[in-house]
Structures are given as structure tokens and as C-alpha cells.
Amino acid sequence: MSASESASEQSDKKPVEFGQLLWAPSESFAASSNIAEFMTWLAKHRGLEFSDYHALWSWSVTDLASFWESIWEFFEVRSEGPYLRVVDSEDMRPGVRWFEGSRLNFAEHVLRGSREGTAIWHLSETRPLQQVSWAELLTQVRTVGGQLRALGVKPGDCVASILPNLPETVVAMLATISIGGLWTNAAPEFGISTLKDRFSQLRPRVLLAADGYQFGGKTFDKRGELAELLRELPDVETLVFLPYLNADAQPEAAPVKVVAWGELAGARDPGEGFRFTQVGYDHPLWAVFSSGTTGLPKAIVHNHVGVLLEMYKFMALHLDLRQGDVAFFYTTTGWVMFNLVVGMLLTGSAIVLYDGSPVYPGPQRLWEMASASKTTLFGASPGYVKVLNDLGVVPKDHYDLSALRSVLVGGAPSTPETFSWFYSAVKEDLWVTSQSGGTEIASGFVVGCPLLPVYAGEIQTRALGMAVEAFDATGVPVVGGEGELVCRKPFPSMPLYFVNDDDHARYRAAYFEDIPGVWRHGDYFELNERGGCYIYGRSDSTLNRNGVRIGTAEVYRVVEALDEVEDSLIVCAPDSSGVDRLPLFLQLRAGADLDDRLVEKVTSALKQKCSARHVPDNVIQVDEIPYTLTGKKLEVPVQRLLSGKPLEEAASTASMRNPAAIEVFAELAKTGLWLSLATPVDD
């Protein structure tokens, strides 16, 4: 009996346990993987042989220069000139230089070669499932790139987008990059203040925008807000306008030149006369944003060389994508995952774009799309899986998912139940991976590997080239215990710089101040004896119960499995006497009441499944849990509010998906009602 068959049978009988073996790669699955091919290549061309993945990883972080040079050569990176050296320093700090002297273009590598067939599948709430071929994508990128040049965009100039998740957005992104422009994207659902806070730092010359978007069957006309935004961005010279909701839509009076997307994309194809701008190792590629808690969001700039190498490694070796695959991850254009999805094209894989609610007009929407497009990699968040599980959705009973080979779960820590759902409801023989990284690295620190087995709730391994460790409170690496996720050595996709941070002061403060000499990522993390990994949540929101550190994800896993609970948030904050308290805030499902019975149910579940230390001091009902625009719970801002910080210092409402939710917590903090009106837990 295979591991996957065993897991499927067990999931019908009893709950899956953390660390339970769910799947193991067959000999043919492992042997046909890209990482196996890479290891064979290393043996042939470098004389390096490794007994297993862990030996390969150890070499990759011990001999950085040799490892990253092998990535350059294995993926046949093209440079206009030779590089002087692979890396100028192995000190973990801002400003490390990679492949100095090289000149290349990220977009050219995406589009190189004579690829045939489909490059992009796309579906939205307003458009049926359609395809864009590789030939069409190349033509459109050359055409739009040429038109952007004609509009005066020069290397280094910023082009900003607030387009939905559409092929046009991919074309605009690659076209901007192809001429050396600095690309930045935001989602159309972002508010005016959020867009202004982001774009004003970058001073874009061209802005691309649609008339609006549709989500959950509701349309949102954004033309009025667009006109207001343009008045706040004096550097914008041209608005490129896409009629998306209505083919006849026109923008409201704009104080800039307006060009229709159709005019831009419908111009004459420059063909072979188009030249991709070759740029150096320190040339900006794109700017992505951290959501932040206070002040302006950090504008993080990456470069062509670093992201190209990291994405080749990540997409091919850790996601095992190759030509002929079809890859999907549910995201909006406001999250770095959109950039990563575009990066999947580097492998020759087709990508699938979806714009709209993942459960509209029904919860099977994405699986119908996956079946029709013959998706081989399916990606979504644990929250999405929980919704489907609660609704009893079983995709395998309705759709042909025979092409599906792997699953990527990201955006939040995954539970054993997340893994188990895929094996029981989607497919028994499936490589299910949970991976974790960050916007600031445009990749993952802890990832999947097709050579390794899958254990419930566990991230398979550390990424190649990433010297990741768990540091205890004394700064010593620990195995089998919880600690700070750190990276001891530099890697190519580290930020080039933060905007308006000439001396790297904000950059250093973000990752290097607390533990000098390493990158402190801010995740509470465990590395076990077999090399598996688990993220417990953000370390700056870790709970402290009498000196014992508890990850918030441990609490959420138990509490949110209860039928009455829709969502939850727990923090550690001092009461009026300075004693740390652990209040648990619950968003309940319709019809549920926070009574003594439910409090006892929560308490008992946490005691039984975790420990008595995990039991909160009190339980408070709220209408809604606050989230960032990228879907992260606002634990730290709530902690700051309850610790006495005013709202304007504790949180940036412009970076929130639901700003009204945080105001409730501000009022609870201001009045002290988070203690006096709470339902106390009888310990």
C-alpha cells in the first residue's frame, strides 16, 4: 500500500496527526524531477555527487559561489558580457553584489526560445476561459514595449499598474521590464490612500488602470477614484486605460494624456527589430511593498539578475515546473505572488490567471477551471481550503484532475487538516507542499522538494542556497525546538534597496538589527531532526506564557476547527498592572453565541490538543478580524493597541483590507473593555 493510499484510508477513519506520513514520491516521480536532473548535471559537469537532498543543500550553503554559478550555467543564463565574479562577499548584510559585470534582461529570458502552444490561460467573472499562445505573448510584449518607449519611458523610469489579474497585466509587466523600466503593481481593490502611499514613493511616469473590477458578482467602478488618484500623482504623464467592465467605458476627466490599451497593444509589432534592454546587476526590476503596520509601506526594489536566478531555482527545482506544465496560484495583483506566477513562465510552463472570487458563482469554480486547463500545479491559501472543507466540497467527484501533479499551499501556516483535505478530496497520489518566504525575497526560505516525502502540517525542507536556521533566545542554532527563522548567508534575490533609504537604515532595521550578522525574517520557526520545517507565525506576535513562547498558529489551528468559530485572533498584551494577558478574539459563525458552553469548548479543545498554557485569559467576541491587504491577521497592531498605543501609531489603516475592523479593537483598548467585558476563562 502506498503512503498516499494509506493516508486516504486513515483520513476517513480518524483525524490526521501532525507529522504523519501522507505521501512519498515513487522512484519514477523522483527520478524524472528537475532536481534529479540538476544533480546528474552536477556529477557530469562539476564532478560533484550527492547521496540525497540534504547533502546537496549542505553544499549549496557552504560553497555559495559554486552553487549559484551552477544555477547560472544549468539554466543557461544569457549575458551580454561576462561577469567578474559570482559574489563579492559572504557577509550577510545589505549591498552584497552578485554577478557584477553581467548584462541581461529578465523579460527576455521569460520569452526566449521557440516555445509553442499556450502561455497563459485566463478566466474571470466577466470573461470565459481563454488562452494566449507563446507567439501572441511575445508579439504583445514587443508591441507594448515599443509603445512605452515611444511614450518616453527610459531605463529606470517607473511604470505603475492597478490592473486586475489579466493577461494584459502580464503583457504590461513584461513590456516594462523588457525596456529596462521599473515595474510596480497594485490591485484595483486598493483604496486611494493606499495607492497614493505606494506610488508617490516611486513617481511613475505611466499609470495603467482599468475602469473597475468585479468580485463575487458585484461590480466596482473605479473611474472616479482613478481621476482623484491622478491628481495626487503629479509625475504621471500618461494614463493607459483598459475598459474591462464595459467595452465602451471612458475615464473621467484626467489631468494627463490618455491612451487606450487597445491603441497601445494594437500598434504595429516591431518584430525582430525590437531589442530587449540589457541591464547590469544593480538595475532595478520591480518594486514590491510590505504591508507595514505604521507609516508608509516599505517599497522594496529587486534587480534582474537576483530575481532571475532565484526564480529559476525556485520554480524549476522546488516547484518542479517544466515545459508542458500548467501552473495556477490564486492571487491578486497586489501581492508578490502575482510576480511569482509570471516568473513561472521562465520554466516554459503555462500559467493560469483567475480574477474574481474563488467561490463565485460556486465553490467549485477554481476546480472547474483546473480541469478545463489541465492544471498540473494548483496553488491556494489554507483559508481557501478551510472554506471548501467546511462546505463539504470534494472536487475529485466532479472533475477530471488526472493532470494534477502537485499542490502549493502558501500565504499562512498550513495545518495537518489542510494537507489531509487534498488527499481525501482532490487526489490520493499528489505532491502537496506548503512553502514560506516573503515579499522581500520574492521566493521561499522553506520549500518543497520532489525527492522527499510529505508529512502532515510540515514544510518539506530548506531551500537550496538558503542558509536557514532556527536560533534560540541566545542566538544558537537549535534543532527540534522553536526559534527565530534566520538566514546566515546572502542570496541573490535580497532587496537591492528600499526606496528613499539611501543609507540602508530602514533595510538594516528591518532584518539585521536584532541579531547582527544574520537575516532575521520575523517568523517563529522549528527545524526538526529530519530537516522538515514548521512556521508558527510571526515572531513579533509570539505569545509569552510565563516565559514559554507559543506560536499563534498553534491556537488558530484548534480554535478555528470548531463549528461555531469563523475566525480568530490572539495576542499577548499587558493589563493595567503590567501583567501579560492573553485575550482571544472570536468572529463567530451566524447563529453562534459566545456563552459559557462555547468558552468551555474552546478551553477544553486547547488543553486537550495543545496544553494548558495555550488557554487564553479571556474570550471576546468581535464582528470581524482585521487583515492586511495581503491577507495576514493584524496581530502586532492589535497588540500595540492593547498595550496603549494610539491607533495612528499602532497601525496603518491604508494597508488594511477591512479598516473598520481595527477601529473596534482601538475602542476596546481605549476603554479597557477588552478586559472588563470579556468572557473570563475559569482556569
XYZ file of C-alpha atoms in Angstrom:
683
model
C 0.000 0.000 0.000
C 1.429 3.415 -0.986
C 1.783 6.240 1.501
C -0.923 8.204 -0.288
C -3.364 5.280 -0.210
C -2.670 4.784 3.470
C -3.270 8.445 4.214
C -6.530 8.464 2.282
C -7.909 5.470 4.167
C -6.820 6.868 7.532
C -8.352 10.280 6.837
C -11.759 8.582 6.608
C -11.313 6.907 9.992
C -9.597 9.394 12.294
C -8.129 12.909 12.256
C -4.703 13.171 10.706
C -1.895 13.763 13.198
C 0.803 16.373 12.899
C 3.898 14.810 11.338
C 2.003 11.808 9.971
C 3.412 10.437 6.710
C 0.939 11.196 3.926
C 2.821 10.620 0.692
C 6.185 9.540 -0.636
C 7.486 10.048 -4.181
C 7.654 6.980 -6.346
C 11.020 6.086 -7.812
C 9.902 7.322 -11.234
C 8.470 10.572 -9.820
C 11.734 11.417 -8.081
C 13.961 10.322 -10.966
C 12.057 12.426 -13.515
C 12.197 15.594 -11.400
C 14.191 18.675 -12.364
C 16.210 18.468 -9.181
C 17.309 14.918 -10.033
C 18.385 16.205 -13.453
C 20.307 19.020 -11.743
C 22.130 16.541 -9.516
C 23.030 14.432 -12.560
C 24.307 17.576 -14.302
C 26.466 18.451 -11.269
C 28.021 14.986 -11.335
C 28.765 15.200 -15.054
C 29.944 18.802 -15.315
C 31.337 19.500 -11.850
C 32.285 16.074 -10.573
C 30.000 16.575 -7.582
C 27.895 13.667 -6.362
C 25.398 13.862 -3.517
C 23.745 10.992 -1.695
C 20.490 12.854 -1.067
C 18.839 16.272 -0.986
C 20.224 17.162 2.424
C 23.791 16.660 1.214
C 23.005 18.837 -1.809
C 21.550 21.544 0.431
C 24.593 21.492 2.717
C 26.910 22.063 -0.273
C 24.665 24.824 -1.628
C 25.033 26.910 1.537
C 28.673 26.014 2.205
C 30.049 26.925 -1.228
C 27.794 29.792 -2.261
C 29.788 30.888 -5.295
C 29.954 27.395 -6.811
C 26.286 26.738 -6.165
C 24.962 29.955 -7.718
C 27.373 29.679 -10.632
C 25.999 26.191 -11.273
C 22.458 27.651 -11.325
C 23.638 30.227 -13.879
C 25.151 27.521 -16.093
C 22.470 24.833 -15.640
C 19.725 27.238 -16.740
C 21.932 28.736 -19.465
C 21.549 32.341 -18.368
C 22.424 34.698 -21.220
C 24.532 37.786 -20.536
C 25.730 40.442 -22.958
C 29.117 40.347 -21.270
C 30.992 38.134 -18.798
C 30.639 38.608 -15.065
C 33.669 39.470 -12.931
C 32.774 37.190 -10.033
C 29.769 35.398 -8.631
C 29.545 37.248 -5.303
C 31.720 39.902 -3.672
C 31.102 38.896 -0.039
C 29.512 36.165 2.053
C 28.726 38.594 4.873
C 25.009 38.744 5.487
C 24.281 42.461 5.017
C 22.656 44.873 2.544
C 24.623 45.665 -0.598
C 26.141 42.260 -1.452
C 26.891 42.209 -5.194
C 26.071 39.255 -7.412
C 27.449 38.603 -10.918
C 28.971 42.054 -11.348
C 29.680 42.858 -14.978
C 26.817 40.792 -16.360
C 24.177 42.495 -18.510
C 20.862 40.785 -19.172
C 17.086 41.203 -19.135
C 14.566 39.232 -17.059
C 11.759 39.529 -19.640
C 13.989 38.300 -22.442
C 14.629 35.098 -20.503
C 10.895 34.601 -19.987
C 10.253 34.894 -23.719
C 13.384 33.327 -25.211
C 13.356 30.221 -27.369
C 10.788 28.922 -29.806
C 8.106 27.837 -27.365
C 4.848 26.627 -28.824
C 1.330 26.213 -27.526
C -0.368 28.062 -24.672
C 1.485 30.509 -22.434
C -1.486 31.882 -20.467
C -4.889 30.504 -19.567
C -7.211 33.120 -18.105
C -10.664 33.274 -16.597
C -12.547 35.958 -14.709
C -16.033 36.722 -13.504
C -16.580 38.744 -16.684
C -14.614 36.669 -19.225
C -14.850 32.980 -20.209
C -11.808 30.716 -20.103
C -9.430 31.764 -22.888
C -5.829 31.173 -23.971
C -2.865 33.287 -25.076
C -0.169 31.494 -27.068
C 3.554 31.991 -26.572
C 3.742 33.611 -30.011
C 0.937 36.034 -29.125
C 2.566 36.872 -25.793
C 5.897 37.678 -27.444
C 4.209 39.828 -30.079
C 2.205 41.773 -27.487
C 5.210 42.340 -25.236
C 7.309 43.654 -28.121
C 4.466 45.880 -29.297
C 3.629 47.372 -25.901
C 7.316 47.685 -25.043
C 7.891 49.663 -28.226
C 4.921 51.910 -27.475
C 6.126 52.570 -23.925
C 9.456 53.647 -25.387
C 7.567 55.965 -27.726
C 5.802 57.454 -24.685
C 9.203 58.383 -23.313
C 9.775 55.579 -20.796
C 13.520 55.176 -20.311
C 15.511 52.583 -18.334
C 14.890 53.174 -14.643
C 11.591 55.037 -15.164
C 8.641 53.665 -13.199
C 5.506 52.248 -14.808
C 2.729 51.565 -12.291
C -0.313 49.337 -12.702
C -3.622 48.935 -10.924
C -4.942 46.397 -13.408
C -6.808 43.203 -12.430
C -5.278 39.726 -12.740
C -5.435 39.566 -16.524
C -3.159 38.727 -19.487
C -2.967 42.462 -20.220
C -1.280 42.931 -16.858
C 1.296 40.251 -17.616
C 1.978 41.858 -21.003
C 2.363 45.323 -19.468
C 4.687 43.965 -16.794
C 6.967 42.124 -19.219
C 6.891 45.031 -21.677
C 8.013 47.466 -18.974
C 10.782 45.130 -17.851
C 11.834 44.482 -21.454
C 12.843 48.138 -21.913
C 14.517 48.448 -18.514
C 11.622 50.196 -16.777
C 10.853 49.776 -13.079
C 7.542 47.908 -12.726
C 5.177 48.119 -9.774
C 1.679 46.716 -9.432
C -1.221 47.157 -7.069
C -4.682 45.616 -7.027
C -7.732 47.586 -8.218
C -9.492 46.947 -4.912
C -6.920 49.103 -3.097
C -8.188 52.454 -1.839
C -6.925 55.866 -2.924
C -4.768 56.436 0.151
C -3.138 53.009 -0.222
C -2.339 53.622 -3.873
C -1.033 57.102 -3.181
C 1.178 55.877 -0.319
C 2.746 53.321 -2.645
C 3.018 55.110 -5.957
C 4.045 58.520 -4.616
C 7.298 56.956 -3.417
C 8.109 55.730 -6.950
C 6.914 58.728 -9.002
C 5.659 56.749 -12.019
C 5.659 58.345 -15.476
C 2.994 55.992 -16.832
C -0.017 54.575 -14.980
C -2.058 51.649 -16.303
C -5.574 51.258 -14.924
C -8.938 49.664 -15.694
C -12.403 51.135 -15.336
C -13.035 48.767 -12.427
C -13.345 45.115 -11.466
C -15.891 42.503 -10.451
C -15.770 40.349 -7.326
C -18.399 37.983 -6.011
C -20.853 39.102 -8.679
C -20.599 42.772 -7.682
C -19.067 45.369 -9.977
C -16.882 48.192 -8.703
C -16.463 51.214 -10.964
C -13.131 52.835 -10.051
C -13.041 55.685 -12.568
C -13.869 58.403 -10.054
C -11.140 57.231 -7.702
C -8.724 56.954 -10.620
C -9.253 60.617 -11.538
C -8.689 61.573 -7.893
C -5.519 59.472 -7.719
C -4.055 61.095 -10.834
C -4.399 64.490 -9.172
C -2.265 63.132 -6.319
C 0.499 61.798 -8.619
C 1.988 64.816 -10.417
C 4.759 62.802 -12.115
C 2.340 60.707 -14.176
C 2.433 61.882 -17.776
C 0.278 59.211 -19.412
C -2.691 57.117 -18.335
C -3.108 53.846 -20.229
C -6.788 52.986 -19.791
C -8.274 49.473 -20.085
C -12.085 49.186 -20.469
C -12.613 45.945 -18.538
C -16.098 46.062 -17.047
C -17.548 47.920 -20.021
C -16.024 47.889 -23.501
C -17.304 51.430 -24.093
C -16.053 52.862 -20.797
C -14.101 56.099 -20.850
C -12.042 57.541 -17.981
C -13.279 60.576 -16.109
C -11.533 63.828 -16.932
C -7.848 63.191 -16.316
C -5.132 65.840 -15.973
C -2.783 63.757 -18.140
C -2.568 62.287 -21.622
C -4.868 59.260 -22.007
C -4.067 56.321 -24.287
C -6.439 53.369 -24.702
C -4.952 49.938 -24.047
C -6.221 48.814 -27.438
C -4.279 51.607 -29.113
C -1.116 50.600 -27.297
C -1.430 46.846 -27.832
C -2.832 47.214 -31.350
C 0.120 49.129 -32.742
C 2.473 47.633 -35.296
C 4.620 44.782 -33.997
C 8.282 45.835 -34.255
C 9.158 42.162 -34.776
C 12.802 41.184 -34.769
C 13.723 44.859 -34.744
C 12.721 45.052 -31.091
C 15.660 44.935 -28.702
C 15.459 43.949 -25.046
C 17.365 46.465 -22.947
C 20.354 44.773 -21.318
C 20.899 45.954 -17.746
C 23.525 45.445 -15.072
C 23.440 43.568 -11.775
C 22.315 46.707 -9.895
C 19.490 47.764 -12.226
C 16.008 47.814 -10.663
C 13.479 45.253 -11.889
C 10.369 45.962 -9.833
C 9.210 47.469 -6.577
C 7.021 45.404 -4.254
C 5.571 46.552 -0.949
C 5.415 45.258 2.571
C 2.027 45.894 4.106
C 3.622 47.602 7.109
C 1.947 48.438 10.384
C 2.730 52.131 10.727
C 3.911 54.820 8.344
C 4.340 54.387 4.614
C 4.680 50.792 3.371
C 8.258 49.812 2.550
C 8.936 49.978 -1.201
C 11.299 47.053 -1.789
C 13.282 47.028 -5.027
C 14.747 43.865 -6.585
C 17.105 43.524 -9.550
C 17.015 41.484 -12.783
C 19.958 39.187 -12.029
C 18.947 38.245 -8.491
C 15.300 37.516 -9.235
C 16.130 35.644 -12.442
C 18.487 33.228 -10.674
C 16.249 32.784 -7.653
C 13.160 32.120 -9.765
C 14.920 29.613 -11.991
C 15.969 27.754 -8.854
C 12.626 28.057 -7.071
C 10.271 27.381 -9.984
C 12.240 24.538 -11.553
C 13.884 22.803 -8.604
C 11.413 23.399 -5.756
C 8.129 23.542 -7.700
C 9.377 21.102 -10.376
C 7.820 23.084 -13.217
C 8.856 22.366 -16.779
C 7.689 22.891 -20.359
C 4.228 21.431 -20.857
C 3.086 22.087 -17.293
C 0.172 24.366 -16.398
C 0.586 26.264 -13.119
C -2.021 28.138 -11.092
C -1.912 30.054 -7.819
C -4.876 32.115 -6.629
C -3.685 35.661 -6.063
C -4.464 39.288 -6.747
C -2.128 41.715 -8.478
C -1.470 43.413 -5.136
C 0.582 40.516 -3.761
C 4.098 39.419 -4.714
C 2.601 36.049 -5.661
C 1.404 37.660 -8.894
C 5.044 38.417 -9.744
C 5.998 34.852 -8.884
C 3.238 33.451 -11.088
C 4.653 35.450 -14.008
C 8.079 34.058 -13.061
C 6.730 30.526 -13.573
C 6.836 31.258 -17.302
C 10.641 31.030 -17.105
C 10.335 27.242 -16.992
C 8.260 27.036 -20.174
C 5.206 26.200 -18.092
C 1.901 27.835 -18.965
C 0.279 29.886 -16.208
C -3.381 30.211 -15.256
C -4.811 33.582 -14.205
C -8.111 33.995 -12.375
C -9.708 37.325 -11.483
C -12.591 37.319 -9.052
C -13.897 35.479 -6.012
C -12.572 31.908 -5.738
C -16.021 30.695 -4.677
C -18.238 32.607 -7.113
C -20.615 31.623 -8.595
C -19.937 28.450 -6.625
C -17.218 26.835 -4.507
C -16.161 24.541 -7.375
C -15.153 27.473 -9.607
C -11.371 27.038 -9.471
C -11.546 23.259 -9.815
C -13.690 23.538 -12.942
C -11.003 25.855 -14.327
C -8.219 23.483 -13.262
C -9.907 20.589 -15.032
C -10.524 22.525 -18.246
C -6.947 23.862 -18.407
C -5.396 20.543 -17.340
C -3.625 22.277 -14.483
C -0.595 20.360 -13.175
C 0.183 22.624 -10.171
C -2.635 24.129 -8.102
C -1.932 26.824 -5.520
C -4.078 28.496 -2.883
C -4.125 29.523 0.780
C -5.023 27.400 3.828
C -8.003 29.713 4.355
C -9.428 28.738 0.970
C -9.005 25.059 1.824
C -10.828 25.564 5.109
C -13.798 27.141 3.314
C -14.060 24.209 0.907
C -13.684 21.679 3.703
C -16.416 23.377 5.738
C -18.697 23.304 2.683
C -18.005 19.632 2.070
C -16.573 20.245 -1.403
C -14.982 17.149 -2.999
C -13.503 18.200 -6.381
C -12.433 14.688 -7.387
C -16.089 13.615 -7.504
C -16.912 16.179 -10.197
C -13.835 16.955 -12.273
C -11.093 15.241 -14.211
C -7.934 16.143 -12.285
C -5.739 13.475 -13.819
C -3.209 16.086 -14.988
C -2.763 17.478 -11.471
C 0.650 16.517 -10.082
C 1.312 18.933 -7.225
C -0.197 21.463 -4.848
C 1.339 24.631 -3.415
C -0.214 25.991 -0.216
C 1.040 29.420 0.799
C 0.205 32.705 2.482
C -0.237 31.342 6.014
C 0.861 28.353 8.105
C -0.798 25.111 6.984
C -2.330 22.598 9.343
C -2.353 18.795 9.030
C -6.014 19.118 8.108
C -5.078 21.309 5.118
C -2.823 18.565 3.787
C -5.341 15.824 4.552
C -8.128 17.583 2.652
C -6.165 17.481 -0.598
C -5.502 13.742 -0.273
C -9.076 12.882 0.619
C -10.993 15.383 -1.545
C -8.716 16.007 -4.537
C -6.334 13.154 -5.306
C -4.561 10.370 -3.452
C -1.310 10.444 -5.424
C -0.379 14.106 -5.042
C 2.725 16.026 -4.030
C 1.330 18.539 -1.522
C 3.752 21.270 -0.472
C 3.484 24.110 1.985
C 6.139 26.756 1.418
C 7.059 30.026 3.103
C 9.172 33.037 2.218
C 8.332 36.658 1.783
C 7.694 39.674 -0.391
C 11.161 40.974 0.416
C 12.930 37.931 -1.051
C 10.493 37.180 -3.924
C 10.865 33.493 -3.121
C 10.818 30.947 -0.311
C 13.148 30.167 2.567
C 11.488 26.832 3.361
C 10.065 24.941 0.415
C 9.093 21.716 -1.292
C 11.325 19.037 -2.783
C 10.071 16.277 -5.130
C 12.654 13.852 -3.724
C 11.225 13.954 -0.184
C 8.104 12.557 1.499
C 5.199 14.694 2.700
C 4.342 14.811 6.398
C 1.109 16.360 7.652
C 1.457 20.043 8.540
C 5.161 20.107 7.730
C 7.114 22.112 5.165
C 9.432 19.623 3.492
C 12.825 21.325 3.676
C 15.066 24.385 3.473
C 15.597 25.887 0.021
C 18.847 25.409 -1.848
C 21.208 28.324 -1.341
C 19.309 29.497 1.744
C 21.362 29.012 4.936
C 18.274 28.886 7.136
C 18.422 28.017 10.836
C 16.238 28.304 13.918
C 18.016 30.471 16.518
C 17.074 30.183 20.168
C 16.972 33.185 22.527
C 20.762 33.082 22.923
C 21.430 33.109 19.171
C 22.394 29.434 18.983
C 21.025 27.170 16.206
C 18.518 24.675 17.574
C 17.077 21.507 16.018
C 13.864 20.049 17.384
C 12.968 23.270 19.165
C 11.317 26.571 18.312
C 13.239 29.711 17.478
C 13.701 32.680 15.163
C 13.948 31.936 11.450
C 17.275 33.369 10.314
C 19.391 33.121 7.173
C 23.142 33.137 7.813
C 24.430 33.870 4.304
C 23.381 36.221 1.477
C 21.376 35.172 -1.572
C 20.830 36.893 -4.953
C 17.188 37.959 -4.510
C 17.815 40.015 -1.385
C 16.403 43.535 -1.870
C 18.585 45.795 -3.957
C 17.399 48.674 -1.780
C 14.373 50.267 -0.156
C 13.090 53.418 -1.861
C 14.098 56.634 -0.045
C 16.555 54.723 2.121
C 19.910 55.811 0.712
C 21.969 54.680 3.709
C 20.089 51.348 4.076
C 18.904 52.448 7.537
C 15.367 51.054 7.134
C 16.718 47.972 5.379
C 19.108 47.215 8.237
C 16.455 47.929 10.864
C 14.015 45.551 9.196
C 16.249 42.460 9.116
C 19.666 42.973 10.709
C 19.356 44.983 13.946
C 18.000 42.381 16.354
C 20.522 39.649 15.554
C 23.626 41.142 13.897
C 25.256 39.121 11.139
C 22.158 37.201 10.037
C 18.893 37.969 8.287
C 16.129 37.770 10.917
C 12.972 37.186 8.954
C 10.466 37.631 11.766
C 8.962 34.135 11.729
C 8.723 31.820 14.730
C 10.094 28.601 13.308
C 11.068 24.999 14.023
C 13.511 22.753 12.166
C 13.150 19.086 13.067
C 15.657 16.237 13.029
C 14.732 15.062 9.524
C 15.084 18.570 8.062
C 11.350 19.324 7.994
C 10.129 22.795 8.914
C 7.153 24.449 10.556
C 6.216 28.132 10.767
C 4.366 29.021 13.968
C 3.573 32.610 12.981
C 5.267 35.967 13.184
C 7.852 36.079 15.964
C 6.962 39.655 16.862
C 3.451 38.416 17.698
C 4.572 35.274 19.538
C 2.667 34.674 22.762
C 4.611 34.587 26.016
C 3.047 32.493 28.749
C 5.227 32.680 31.868
C 8.376 32.669 29.774
C 7.194 29.938 27.387
C 6.854 31.078 23.767
C 3.743 29.933 21.905
C 3.079 30.419 18.197
C -0.299 31.955 17.391
C -0.813 29.432 14.583
C -0.995 26.674 17.209
C -4.038 28.357 18.764
C -5.732 29.165 15.455
C -5.488 25.595 14.240
C -7.503 24.319 17.190
C -9.962 27.179 17.670
C -10.881 27.625 14.012
C -11.652 23.924 13.681
C -14.655 24.433 15.975
C -18.017 24.600 14.196
C -19.026 27.854 15.875
C -15.862 29.810 15.004
C -15.425 31.632 11.709
C -12.106 33.318 12.527
C -9.914 34.223 15.496
C -7.052 36.368 16.725
C -4.949 36.049 19.866
C -2.288 38.407 21.235
C -0.200 38.944 24.341
C -0.694 42.361 25.965
C -0.286 43.811 29.484
C -3.228 44.740 31.697
C -3.315 47.902 33.823
C -0.994 46.343 36.405
C 1.572 45.333 33.766
C 0.766 41.618 33.884
C 0.730 39.956 30.460
C -2.688 38.747 29.396
C -3.702 36.515 26.500
C -7.075 37.681 25.150
C -8.630 35.568 22.398
C -10.942 37.364 19.976
C -13.511 35.275 18.115
C -15.521 36.001 14.995
C -18.419 33.558 15.225
C -20.496 31.958 12.533
C -24.087 33.080 12.012
C -26.313 31.747 14.785
C -23.497 31.048 17.256
C -23.315 32.764 20.658
C -20.352 33.319 22.930
C -21.746 31.696 26.057
C -20.200 29.676 28.857
C -20.658 26.481 26.880
C -18.622 27.770 23.931
C -15.906 29.192 26.199
C -15.614 25.790 27.864
C -15.469 24.126 24.447
C -12.625 26.428 23.365
C -10.756 25.888 26.624
C -11.104 22.120 26.554
C -10.005 21.887 22.933
C -6.854 23.934 23.581
C -5.992 21.970 26.717
C -6.504 18.639 25.005
C -4.829 19.377 21.670
C -2.116 21.799 22.841
C -1.605 22.419 26.556
C -2.967 24.399 29.488
C -0.516 27.163 28.590
C -2.387 27.708 25.317
C -5.640 28.583 27.102
C -6.431 32.343 26.856
C -7.162 34.502 29.878
C -10.424 35.702 28.389
C -12.505 35.410 25.247
C -14.062 38.356 23.440
C -16.482 38.290 20.533
C -15.909 40.718 17.635
C -17.711 41.157 14.337
C -14.611 40.837 12.202
C -10.894 40.019 12.431
C -8.680 42.715 10.842
C -6.401 41.742 7.929
C -3.718 43.350 5.819
C -4.280 43.800 2.110
C -2.266 40.636 1.519
C -4.365 38.531 3.870
C -2.347 38.467 7.105
C -4.001 38.868 10.500
C -3.099 42.147 12.181
C -1.738 40.612 15.371
C 1.008 43.171 16.060
C -1.179 46.274 15.545
C -3.827 44.816 17.879
C -1.106 44.010 20.413
C 0.137 47.599 20.190
C -3.360 48.984 20.630
C -3.991 46.907 23.737
C -0.584 47.961 25.061
C -1.642 51.602 24.987
C -0.554 52.868 21.574
C -2.966 55.212 19.758
C -4.422 53.910 16.515
C -2.363 56.243 14.310
C 0.847 54.831 15.847
C -0.256 51.227 16.144
C -1.499 50.625 12.632
C -1.685 51.944 9.088
C -5.314 51.645 8.045
C -4.307 52.274 4.427
C -2.607 48.884 4.460
C -5.719 47.033 5.641
C -8.296 45.010 3.795
C -11.016 45.913 6.317
C -10.038 49.113 8.197
C -13.300 49.283 10.155
C -12.373 46.065 11.964
C -9.306 47.602 13.633
C -11.363 50.525 14.927
C -13.324 48.139 17.130
C -10.082 46.978 18.738
C -8.986 50.605 19.183
C -12.184 51.301 21.100
C -11.780 48.167 23.222
C -8.247 49.281 24.067
C -9.188 52.887 24.779
C -11.957 51.948 27.196
C -10.289 48.904 28.679
C -13.323 46.848 27.731
C -11.101 44.119 26.292
C -10.596 43.111 29.921
C -13.782 44.099 31.739
C -16.330 42.941 29.169
C -14.501 39.795 28.203
C -15.836 36.358 28.982
C -13.305 35.114 31.553
C -11.817 31.681 31.334
C -12.112 29.656 34.520
C -8.701 28.021 34.920
